[in-house]
Coordinates of C-alpha atoms and ligand atoms in Angstrom, one line a residue:
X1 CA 36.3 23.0 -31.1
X2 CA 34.3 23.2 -27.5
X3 CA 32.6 20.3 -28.6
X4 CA 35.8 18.6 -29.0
X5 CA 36.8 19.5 -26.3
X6 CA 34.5 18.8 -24.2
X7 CA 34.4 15.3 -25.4
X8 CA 38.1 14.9 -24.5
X9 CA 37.5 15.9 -21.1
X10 CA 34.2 13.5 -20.9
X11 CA 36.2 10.7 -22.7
X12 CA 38.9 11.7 -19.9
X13 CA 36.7 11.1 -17.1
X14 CA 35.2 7.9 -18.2
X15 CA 38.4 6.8 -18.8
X16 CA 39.5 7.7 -15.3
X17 CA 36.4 6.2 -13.1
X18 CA 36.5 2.5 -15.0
X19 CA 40.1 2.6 -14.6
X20 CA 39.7 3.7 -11.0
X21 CA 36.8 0.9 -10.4
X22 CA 39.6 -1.5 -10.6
X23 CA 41.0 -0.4 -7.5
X24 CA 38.7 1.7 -5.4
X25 CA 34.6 0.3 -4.8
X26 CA 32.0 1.9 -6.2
X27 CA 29.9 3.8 -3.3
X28 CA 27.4 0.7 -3.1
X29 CA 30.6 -1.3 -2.6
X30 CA 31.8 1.4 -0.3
X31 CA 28.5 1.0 1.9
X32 CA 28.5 -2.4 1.7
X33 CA 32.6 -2.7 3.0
X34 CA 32.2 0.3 5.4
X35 CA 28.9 -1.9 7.0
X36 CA 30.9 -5.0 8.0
X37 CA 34.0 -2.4 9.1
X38 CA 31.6 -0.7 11.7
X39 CA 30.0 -4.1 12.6
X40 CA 33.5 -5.3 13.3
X41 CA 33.9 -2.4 15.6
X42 CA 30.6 -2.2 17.1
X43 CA 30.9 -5.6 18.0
X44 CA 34.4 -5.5 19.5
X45 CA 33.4 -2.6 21.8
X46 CA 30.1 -4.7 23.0
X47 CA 32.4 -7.5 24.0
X48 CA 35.8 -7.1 23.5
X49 CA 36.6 -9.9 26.5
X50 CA 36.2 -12.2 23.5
X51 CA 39.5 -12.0 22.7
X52 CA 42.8 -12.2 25.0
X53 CA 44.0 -9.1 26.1
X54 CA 47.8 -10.2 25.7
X55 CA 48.0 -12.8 23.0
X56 CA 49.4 -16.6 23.0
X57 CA 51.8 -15.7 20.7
X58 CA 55.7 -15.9 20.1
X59 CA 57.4 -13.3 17.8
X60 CA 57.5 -14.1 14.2
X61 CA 54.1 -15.4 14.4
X62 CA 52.1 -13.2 12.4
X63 CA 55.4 -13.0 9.9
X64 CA 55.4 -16.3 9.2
X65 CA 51.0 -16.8 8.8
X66 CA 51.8 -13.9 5.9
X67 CA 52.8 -14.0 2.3
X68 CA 56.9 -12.4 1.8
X69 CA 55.9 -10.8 -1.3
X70 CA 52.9 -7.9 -2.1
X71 CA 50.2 -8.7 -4.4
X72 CA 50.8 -8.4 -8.0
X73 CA 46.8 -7.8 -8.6
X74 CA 44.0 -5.9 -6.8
X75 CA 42.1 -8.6 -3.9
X76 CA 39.1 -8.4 -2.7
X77 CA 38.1 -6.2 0.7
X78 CA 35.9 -9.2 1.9
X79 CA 39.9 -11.5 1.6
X80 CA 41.4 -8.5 3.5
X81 CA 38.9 -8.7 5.9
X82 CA 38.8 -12.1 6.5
X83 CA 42.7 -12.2 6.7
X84 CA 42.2 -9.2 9.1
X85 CA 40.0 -11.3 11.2
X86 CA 41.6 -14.6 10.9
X87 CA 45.5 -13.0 11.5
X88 CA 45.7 -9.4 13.1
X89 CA 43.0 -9.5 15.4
X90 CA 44.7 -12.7 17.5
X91 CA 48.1 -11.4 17.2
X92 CA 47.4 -8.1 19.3
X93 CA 47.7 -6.5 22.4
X94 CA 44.4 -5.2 22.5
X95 CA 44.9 -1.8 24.3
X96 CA 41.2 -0.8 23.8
X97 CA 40.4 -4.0 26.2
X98 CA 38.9 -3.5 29.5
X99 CA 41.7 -6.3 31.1
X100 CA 44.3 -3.7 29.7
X101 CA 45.8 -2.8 33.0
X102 CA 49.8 -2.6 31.7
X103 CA 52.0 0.3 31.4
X104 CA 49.6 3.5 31.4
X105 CA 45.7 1.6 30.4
X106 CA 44.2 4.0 27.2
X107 CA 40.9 3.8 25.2
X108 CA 40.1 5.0 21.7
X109 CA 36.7 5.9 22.4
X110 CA 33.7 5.5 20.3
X111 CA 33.4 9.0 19.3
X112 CA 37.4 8.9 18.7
X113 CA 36.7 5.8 16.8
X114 CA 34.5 7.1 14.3
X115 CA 36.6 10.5 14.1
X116 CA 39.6 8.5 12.8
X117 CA 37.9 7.8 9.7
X118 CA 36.6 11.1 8.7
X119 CA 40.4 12.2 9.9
X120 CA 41.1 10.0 6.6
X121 CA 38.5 10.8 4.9
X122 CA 40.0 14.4 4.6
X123 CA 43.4 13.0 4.6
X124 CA 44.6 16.5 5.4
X125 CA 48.4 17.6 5.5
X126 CA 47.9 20.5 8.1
X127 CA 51.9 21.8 6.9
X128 CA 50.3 25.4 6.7
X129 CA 47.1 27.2 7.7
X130 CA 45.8 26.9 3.7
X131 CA 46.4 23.6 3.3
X132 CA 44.4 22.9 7.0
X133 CA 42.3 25.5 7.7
X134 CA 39.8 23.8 9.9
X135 CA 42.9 21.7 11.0
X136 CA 44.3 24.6 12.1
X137 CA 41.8 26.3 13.7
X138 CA 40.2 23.6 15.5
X139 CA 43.2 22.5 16.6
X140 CA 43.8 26.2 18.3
X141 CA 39.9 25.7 19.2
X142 CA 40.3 22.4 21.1
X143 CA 43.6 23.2 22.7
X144 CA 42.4 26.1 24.0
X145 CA 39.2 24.0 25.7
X146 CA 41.7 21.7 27.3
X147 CA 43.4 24.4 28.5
X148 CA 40.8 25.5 30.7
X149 CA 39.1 22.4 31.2
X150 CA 43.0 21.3 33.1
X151 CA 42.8 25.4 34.7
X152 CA 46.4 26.2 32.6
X153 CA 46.5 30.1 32.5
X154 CA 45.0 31.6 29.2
X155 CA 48.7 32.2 27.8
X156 CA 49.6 28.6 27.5
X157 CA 49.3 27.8 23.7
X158 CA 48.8 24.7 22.2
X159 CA 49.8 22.4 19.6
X160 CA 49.4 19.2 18.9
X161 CA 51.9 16.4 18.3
X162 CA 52.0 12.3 17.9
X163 CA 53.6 11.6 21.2
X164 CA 54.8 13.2 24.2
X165 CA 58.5 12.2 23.5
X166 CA 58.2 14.8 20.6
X167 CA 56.7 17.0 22.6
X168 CA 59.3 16.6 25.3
X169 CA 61.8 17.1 22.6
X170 CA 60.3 20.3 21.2
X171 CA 60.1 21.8 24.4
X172 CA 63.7 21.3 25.5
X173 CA 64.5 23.0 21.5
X174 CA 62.5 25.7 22.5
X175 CA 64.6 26.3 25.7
X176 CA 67.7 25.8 23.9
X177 CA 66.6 28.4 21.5
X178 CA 66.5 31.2 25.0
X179 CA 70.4 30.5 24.9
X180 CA 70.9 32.9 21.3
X181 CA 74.0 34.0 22.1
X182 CA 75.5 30.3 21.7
X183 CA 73.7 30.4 17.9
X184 CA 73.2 26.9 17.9
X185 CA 70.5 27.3 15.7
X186 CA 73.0 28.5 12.9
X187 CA 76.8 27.0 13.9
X188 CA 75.1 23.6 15.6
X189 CA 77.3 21.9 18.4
X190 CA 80.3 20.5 16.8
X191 CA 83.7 21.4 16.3
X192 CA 83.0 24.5 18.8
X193 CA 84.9 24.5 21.9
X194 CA 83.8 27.8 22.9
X195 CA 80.4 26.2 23.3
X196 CA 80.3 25.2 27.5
X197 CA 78.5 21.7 28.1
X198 CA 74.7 22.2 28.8
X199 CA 72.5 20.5 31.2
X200 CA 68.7 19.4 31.5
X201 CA 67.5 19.1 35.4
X202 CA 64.7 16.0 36.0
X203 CA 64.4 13.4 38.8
X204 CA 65.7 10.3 38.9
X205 CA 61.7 9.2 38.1
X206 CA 62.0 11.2 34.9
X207 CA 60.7 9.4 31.8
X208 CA 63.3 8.1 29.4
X209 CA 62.2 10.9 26.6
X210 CA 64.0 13.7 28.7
X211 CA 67.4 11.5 27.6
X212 CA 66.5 10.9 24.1
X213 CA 65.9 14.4 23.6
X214 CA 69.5 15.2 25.0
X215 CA 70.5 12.5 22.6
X216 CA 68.5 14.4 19.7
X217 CA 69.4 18.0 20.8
X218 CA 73.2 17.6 21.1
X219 CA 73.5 17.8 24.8
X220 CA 73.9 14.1 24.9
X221 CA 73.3 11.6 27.5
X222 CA 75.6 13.4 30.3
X223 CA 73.6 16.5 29.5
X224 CA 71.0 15.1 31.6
X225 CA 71.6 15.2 35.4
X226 CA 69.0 13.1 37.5
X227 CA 68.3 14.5 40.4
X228 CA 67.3 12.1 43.5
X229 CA 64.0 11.6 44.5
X230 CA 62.7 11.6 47.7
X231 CA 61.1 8.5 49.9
X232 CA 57.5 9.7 47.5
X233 CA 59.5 9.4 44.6
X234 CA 59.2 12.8 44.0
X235 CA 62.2 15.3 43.0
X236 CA 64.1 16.9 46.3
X237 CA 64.5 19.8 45.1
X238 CA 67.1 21.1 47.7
X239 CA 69.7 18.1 45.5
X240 CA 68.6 20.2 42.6
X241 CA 69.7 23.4 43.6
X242 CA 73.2 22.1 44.6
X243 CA 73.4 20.3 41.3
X244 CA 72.7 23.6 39.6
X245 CA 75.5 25.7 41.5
X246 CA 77.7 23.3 41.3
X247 CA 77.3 22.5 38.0
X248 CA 77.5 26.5 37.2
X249 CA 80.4 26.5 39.4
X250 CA 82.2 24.2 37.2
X251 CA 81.3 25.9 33.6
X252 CA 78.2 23.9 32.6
X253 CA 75.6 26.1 31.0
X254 CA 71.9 24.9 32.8
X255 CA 69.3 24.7 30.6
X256 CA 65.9 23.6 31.5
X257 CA 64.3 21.7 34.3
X258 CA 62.0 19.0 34.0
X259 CA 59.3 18.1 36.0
X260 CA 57.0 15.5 36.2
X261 CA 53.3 15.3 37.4
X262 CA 52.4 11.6 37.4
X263 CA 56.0 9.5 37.2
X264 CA 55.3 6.8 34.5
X265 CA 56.8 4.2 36.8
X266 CA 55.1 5.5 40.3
X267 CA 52.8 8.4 38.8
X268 CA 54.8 10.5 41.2
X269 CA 53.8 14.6 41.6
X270 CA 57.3 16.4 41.8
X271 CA 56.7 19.8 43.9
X272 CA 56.7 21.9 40.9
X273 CA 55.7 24.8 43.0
X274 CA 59.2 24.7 44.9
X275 CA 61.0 23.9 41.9
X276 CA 59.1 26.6 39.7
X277 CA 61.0 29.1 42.0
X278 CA 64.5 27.6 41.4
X279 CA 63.9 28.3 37.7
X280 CA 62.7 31.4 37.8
X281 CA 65.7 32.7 40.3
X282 CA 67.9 30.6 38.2
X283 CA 66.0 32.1 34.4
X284 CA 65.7 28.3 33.7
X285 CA 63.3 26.6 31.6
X286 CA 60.6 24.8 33.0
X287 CA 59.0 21.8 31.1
X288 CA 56.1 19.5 33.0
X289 CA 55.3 16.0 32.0
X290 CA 51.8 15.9 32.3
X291 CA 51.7 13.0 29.6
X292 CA 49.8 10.7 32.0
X293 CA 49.0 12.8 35.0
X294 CA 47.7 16.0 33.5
X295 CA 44.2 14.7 32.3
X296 CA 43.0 14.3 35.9
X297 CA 43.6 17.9 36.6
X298 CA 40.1 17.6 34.8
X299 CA 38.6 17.0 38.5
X300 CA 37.9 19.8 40.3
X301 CA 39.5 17.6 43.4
X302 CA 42.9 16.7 41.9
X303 CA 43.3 20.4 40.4
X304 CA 46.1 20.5 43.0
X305 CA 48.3 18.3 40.7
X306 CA 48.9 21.5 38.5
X307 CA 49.9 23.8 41.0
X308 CA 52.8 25.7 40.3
X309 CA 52.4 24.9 36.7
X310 CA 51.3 28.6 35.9
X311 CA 54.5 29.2 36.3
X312 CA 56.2 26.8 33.6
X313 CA 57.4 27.6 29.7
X314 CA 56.0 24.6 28.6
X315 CA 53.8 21.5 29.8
X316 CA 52.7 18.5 28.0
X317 CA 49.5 16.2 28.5
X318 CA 48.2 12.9 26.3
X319 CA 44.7 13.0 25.7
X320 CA 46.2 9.3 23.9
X321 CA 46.7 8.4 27.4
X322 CA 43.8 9.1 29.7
X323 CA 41.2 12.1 28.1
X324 CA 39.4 8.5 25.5
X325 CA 41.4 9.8 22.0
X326 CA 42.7 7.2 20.3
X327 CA 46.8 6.9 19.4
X328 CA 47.7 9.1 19.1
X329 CA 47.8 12.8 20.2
X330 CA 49.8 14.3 22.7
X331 CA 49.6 18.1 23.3
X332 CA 52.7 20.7 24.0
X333 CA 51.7 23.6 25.7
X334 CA 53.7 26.5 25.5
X335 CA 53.7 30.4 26.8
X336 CA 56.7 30.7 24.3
X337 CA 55.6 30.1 21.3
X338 CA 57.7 32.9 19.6
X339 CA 61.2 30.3 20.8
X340 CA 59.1 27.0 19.5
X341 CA 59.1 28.9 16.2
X342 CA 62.5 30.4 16.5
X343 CA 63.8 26.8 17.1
X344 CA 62.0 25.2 14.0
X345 CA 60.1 28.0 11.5
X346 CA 62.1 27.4 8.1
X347 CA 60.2 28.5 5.1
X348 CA 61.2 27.3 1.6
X349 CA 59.7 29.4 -0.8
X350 CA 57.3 26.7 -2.3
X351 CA 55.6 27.0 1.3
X352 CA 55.3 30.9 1.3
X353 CA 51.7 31.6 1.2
X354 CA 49.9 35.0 1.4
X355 CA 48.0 34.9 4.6
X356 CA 51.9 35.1 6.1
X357 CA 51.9 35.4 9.2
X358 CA 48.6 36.3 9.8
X359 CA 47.3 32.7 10.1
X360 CA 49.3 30.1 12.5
X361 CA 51.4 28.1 10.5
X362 CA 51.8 24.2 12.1
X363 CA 54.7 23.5 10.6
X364 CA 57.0 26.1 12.4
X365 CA 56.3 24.0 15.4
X366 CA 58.4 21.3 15.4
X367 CA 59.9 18.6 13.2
X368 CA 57.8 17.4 10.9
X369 CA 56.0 19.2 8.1
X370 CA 53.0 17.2 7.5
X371 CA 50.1 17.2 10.4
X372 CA 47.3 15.1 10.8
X373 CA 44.2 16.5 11.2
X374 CA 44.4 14.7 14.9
X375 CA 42.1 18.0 16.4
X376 CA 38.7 16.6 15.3
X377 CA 39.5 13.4 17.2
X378 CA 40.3 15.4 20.0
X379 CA 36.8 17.6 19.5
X380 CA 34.7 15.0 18.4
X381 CA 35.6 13.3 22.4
X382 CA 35.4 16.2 24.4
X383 CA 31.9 17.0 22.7
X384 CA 30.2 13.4 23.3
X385 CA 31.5 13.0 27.0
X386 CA 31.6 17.1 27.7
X387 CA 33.9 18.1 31.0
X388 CA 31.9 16.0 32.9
X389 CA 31.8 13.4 31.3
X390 CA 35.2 13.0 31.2
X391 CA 35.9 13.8 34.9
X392 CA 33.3 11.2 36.0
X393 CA 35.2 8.7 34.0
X394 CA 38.6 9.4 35.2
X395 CA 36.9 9.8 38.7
X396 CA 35.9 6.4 38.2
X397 CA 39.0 5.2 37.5
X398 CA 40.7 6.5 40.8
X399 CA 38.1 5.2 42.6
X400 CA 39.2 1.5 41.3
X401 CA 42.8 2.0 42.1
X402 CA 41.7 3.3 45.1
X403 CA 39.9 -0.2 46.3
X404 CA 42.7 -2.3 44.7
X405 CA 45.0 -0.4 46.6
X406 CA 42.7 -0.9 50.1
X407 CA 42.5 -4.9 48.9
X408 CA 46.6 -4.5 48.7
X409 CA 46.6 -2.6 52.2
X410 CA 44.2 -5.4 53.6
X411 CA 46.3 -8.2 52.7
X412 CA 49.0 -9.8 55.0
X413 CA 51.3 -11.1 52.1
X414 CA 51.2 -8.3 50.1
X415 CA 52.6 -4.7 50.5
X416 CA 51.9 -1.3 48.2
X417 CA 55.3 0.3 47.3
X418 CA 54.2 4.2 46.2
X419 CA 51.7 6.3 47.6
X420 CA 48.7 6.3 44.5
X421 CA 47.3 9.8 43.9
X422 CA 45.6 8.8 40.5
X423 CA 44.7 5.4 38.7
X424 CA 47.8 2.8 39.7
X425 CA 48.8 1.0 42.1
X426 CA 52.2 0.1 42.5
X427 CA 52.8 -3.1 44.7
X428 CA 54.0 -6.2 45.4
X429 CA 53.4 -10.0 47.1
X430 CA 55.9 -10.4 50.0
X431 CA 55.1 -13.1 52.2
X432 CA 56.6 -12.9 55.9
X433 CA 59.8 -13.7 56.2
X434 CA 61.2 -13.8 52.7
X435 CA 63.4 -10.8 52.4
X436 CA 65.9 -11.5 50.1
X437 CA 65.1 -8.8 47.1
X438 CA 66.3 -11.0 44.0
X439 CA 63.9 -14.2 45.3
X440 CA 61.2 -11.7 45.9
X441 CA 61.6 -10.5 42.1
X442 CA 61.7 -14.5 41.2
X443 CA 58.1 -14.4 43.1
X444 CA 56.8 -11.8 42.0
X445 CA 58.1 -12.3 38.3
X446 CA 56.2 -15.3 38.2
X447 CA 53.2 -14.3 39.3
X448 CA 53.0 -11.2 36.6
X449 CA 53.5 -14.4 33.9
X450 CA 50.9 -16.0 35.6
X451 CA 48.1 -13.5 35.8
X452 CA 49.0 -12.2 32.3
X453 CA 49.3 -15.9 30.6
X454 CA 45.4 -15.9 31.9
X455 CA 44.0 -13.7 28.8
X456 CA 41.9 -11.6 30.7
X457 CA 44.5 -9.1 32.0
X458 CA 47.1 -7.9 31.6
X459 CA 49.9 -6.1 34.3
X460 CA 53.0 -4.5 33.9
X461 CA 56.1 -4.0 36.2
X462 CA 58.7 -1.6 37.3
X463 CA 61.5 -1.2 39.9
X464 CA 60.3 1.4 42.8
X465 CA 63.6 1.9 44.7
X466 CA 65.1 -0.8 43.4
X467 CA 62.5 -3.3 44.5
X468 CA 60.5 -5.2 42.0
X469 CA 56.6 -4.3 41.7
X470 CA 53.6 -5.5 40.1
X471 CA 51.8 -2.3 38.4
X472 CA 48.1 -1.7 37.8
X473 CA 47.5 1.0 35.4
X474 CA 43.6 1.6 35.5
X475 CA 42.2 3.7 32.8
X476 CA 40.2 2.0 29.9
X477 CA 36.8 3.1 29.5
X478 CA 35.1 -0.1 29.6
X479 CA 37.3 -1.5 32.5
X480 CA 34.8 -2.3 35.2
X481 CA 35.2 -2.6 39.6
X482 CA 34.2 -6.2 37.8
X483 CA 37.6 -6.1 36.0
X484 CA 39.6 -4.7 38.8
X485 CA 38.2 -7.1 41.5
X486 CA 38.9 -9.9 38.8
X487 CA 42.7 -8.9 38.6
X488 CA 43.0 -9.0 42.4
X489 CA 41.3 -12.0 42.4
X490 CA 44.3 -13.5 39.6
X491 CA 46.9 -11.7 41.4
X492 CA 46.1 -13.7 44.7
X493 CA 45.4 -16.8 43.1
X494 CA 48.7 -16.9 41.2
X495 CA 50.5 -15.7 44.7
X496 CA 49.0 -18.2 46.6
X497 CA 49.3 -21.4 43.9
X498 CA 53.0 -20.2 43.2
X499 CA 53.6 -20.3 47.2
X500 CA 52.3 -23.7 47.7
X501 CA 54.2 -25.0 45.2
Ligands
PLP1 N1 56.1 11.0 29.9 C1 55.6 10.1 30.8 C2 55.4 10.5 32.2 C3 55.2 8.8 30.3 O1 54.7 8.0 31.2 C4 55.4 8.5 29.0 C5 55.0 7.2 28.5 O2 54.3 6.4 29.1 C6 56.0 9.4 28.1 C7 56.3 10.7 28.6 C8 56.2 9.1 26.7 O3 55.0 9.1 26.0 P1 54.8 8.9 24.5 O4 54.7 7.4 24.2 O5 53.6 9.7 24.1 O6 56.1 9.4 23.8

């Protein structure tokens, strides 16, 4: 009978690894396909200026070079590769390129690289500590490295999320949740009229993912009030305080303030010291952006940035944005994370398990149920470039945007629009004598399409007080003074060709 069996379970497995040979490569095959994977990537990171940072492409592009209909039948990893090669890799915005000056510039890092795979590798679902130990832990681990390395007080606890819109989101639940008596958790918003309006507080600079969490929340759109900003682009906070009494004055419930160190459009510091105060006399919630700003806190010189941010419920930074992890991982900070739970813990009873509450739980933390195992990412950077490491890279970066911005300054024809504390610079071409604003947007639009049309970087925009600007975003590892001086150099030479014309 136990020979029998035995066979069964033998005849099982052989039956199971031919059938699975169709489909998944035996480990020489692995090696082999794994080898040309890494020499793909090695050999992108040596010289990644072989491709166009923004590609000559129109949408639909990529749609149309690819088949409407899956594969009926397995193909071969060397077909995918080639297609990979042939169609994907000249139909993207290559972020990890050292012309990638748009938006808010990001690297996935060599270390962060390699990470990714072994994240998939273990293909963990961090939903609860048994099903993630080391997820879990390292992810309290980590967090609680970053923590000091940005000087947070040791009662800010972390966890980690995809983006910072989520953890925006969560944070502003959290503060909801303070409000119990409403029992919004359990009655919801609708159909209660005893239930006053509510109101988030943020500057007129505020990133759009304060509004989408009002959308999300319930408060809606009109539960955000944006509160002016003054000539640095920074939050006034007197304008805040009258908002708040008159908004109390007139039955609105305030919520939560939001402040923002590093504006994504200016990168902006709002005096968080000042308005740390108004919440606390006003028992308000305080949430920071840090998404972009935070990281440089890093520096022992721009430890300033954080000040006053002892003080707040919750703060969130991107190590996706400026600490070399690759997309994505954004980190919520909180010194309530009893309300984070009370907003989201739900336990079914097929996710009971018997450490209870002993072990932290991921799950009660927000939305979603599954985690990545996005931590060893996270540890796998900060232990190849160390604190210092890190700081001397974003060091490096400010001192870039610090020379484009003295090449701006030195210029006749061109003007900076917003003081720079960190890695942007936020300016414009205006030669003498043209002031009409819409011609000098016409101008200036042009020369953005210019530069970026060039393939070797690539610039973003924004309105600073309702003026058009040309934005450099420094902050890709492999982006060189090289890189920087070459983008000046485009920037003029598209001015200058664009003027003659
Ligand atoms: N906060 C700030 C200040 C930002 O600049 C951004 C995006 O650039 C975000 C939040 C949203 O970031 P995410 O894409 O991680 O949601």
């Amino acid at each position: 009978m136990l020979l029998l069996y035995a066979l069964i379970v033998r005849g099982a497995k052989i039956y199971l690894d031919e059938s699975l040979m169709d489909f998944e490569p035996s480990p020489q095959e692995f090696r082999r396909a794994a080898d040309q994977v890494v020499e793909r990537i090695a050999a992108f990171l040596q010289e990644p200026e072989r491709w166009r940072v923004l590609p000559a492409i129109t949408p639909g592009t990529l749609r149309n070079a690819l088949p409407s209909a899956p594969p009926a039948t397995s193909e071969d990893f060397a077909d995918i590769l080639a297609d990979f090669d042939r169609l994907i890799m000249p139909a993207t915005t290559h972020w990890n390129h050292p012309g990638f000056m748009a938006y808010f510039a990001t690297s996935g890092s060599a270390s962060g690289i390699l990470a990714e795979s072994l994240i998939a590798m273990l293909n963990v679902n961090a939903m609860v500590w048994r099903t993630g130990p080391a997820a879990t832990e390292l992810e309290e681990v980590t967090l609680d490295w970053l923590r000091q390395m940005i000087g947070l007080p040791k009662n800010f606890d972390g966890v980690i999320n995809d983006t910072a819109s989520s953890s925006t989101l969560y944070a502003l639940a959290a503060a909801r949740e303070m409000h119990s008596d409403l029992r919004l958790r359990e009655e919801g918003l609708a159909g209660r009229p005893e239930v006053p309006r509510m109101r988030i507080y943020c500057s007129e600079e505020a990133h759009s993912s304060v509004d989408k969490a009002a959308i999300t929340l319930g408060f809606g759109l009109s539960g955000v009030r944006r509160i002016k900003a003054d000539d640095h682009y920074r939050m006034d906070v007197s304008a805040l305080r009258n908002a708040i009494a008159e908004d109390r004055a007139n039955g609105i419930r305030p919520i939560a303030v939001v402040a923002t160190v590093g504006t994504t459009s200016t990168t902006a510091v709002d005096p968080v010291p000042e308005i740390a105060q108004v919440c606390a006399h006003e028992k308000l919630w305080l949430h920071v952006d840090a998404a972009y700003g935070g990281s440089a806190a890093v520096l022992p010189e721009m430890r300033w940035i954080l000040n006053g941010c002892e003080h707040a419920h919750s703060l969130v930074i991107n190590p996706h944005k400026w600490l070399f992890v690759p997309m994505d991982c954004s980190v919520l900070y909180t010194t309530r994370p009893d309300l984070m739970r009370g907003a989201f813990s739900l336990v079914p009873d097929y996710l009971t398990t018997p450490e209870g509450s002993v072990a932290r739980n991921l799950m009660d933390y927000g939305v979603s149920l599954g985690r990545r195992f996005r931590a060893l990412k996270l540890w796998f950077v900060l232990r190849s470039f160390g604190t210092a490491g890190i700081a001397e890279n974003i060091r490096r970066h400010i001192t870039y945007a610090t020379q484009f911005e003295n090449w701006v300054r030195g210029s006749s024809t061109f003007e900076v629009l917003a003081p720079r504390d960190f890695s942007v610079v936020v300016f414009r071409h205006h030669p003498p004598g043209l002031e009409d604003e819409a011609a000098l947007e016409t101008l200036n639009t042009r020369i953005l399409d210019a530069v970026n049309t060039s393939g070797e970087v690539f610039l973003s925009h924004t309105k600073a007080k309702g003026r058009y600007a040309i934005r450099v975003a420094i902050g890709n590892l492999r982006t060189t003074e090289s890189h920087v001086a070459r983008a000046w150099e485009l920037v003029q030479k598209s001015a200058f060709s664009l003027v003659e014309v």
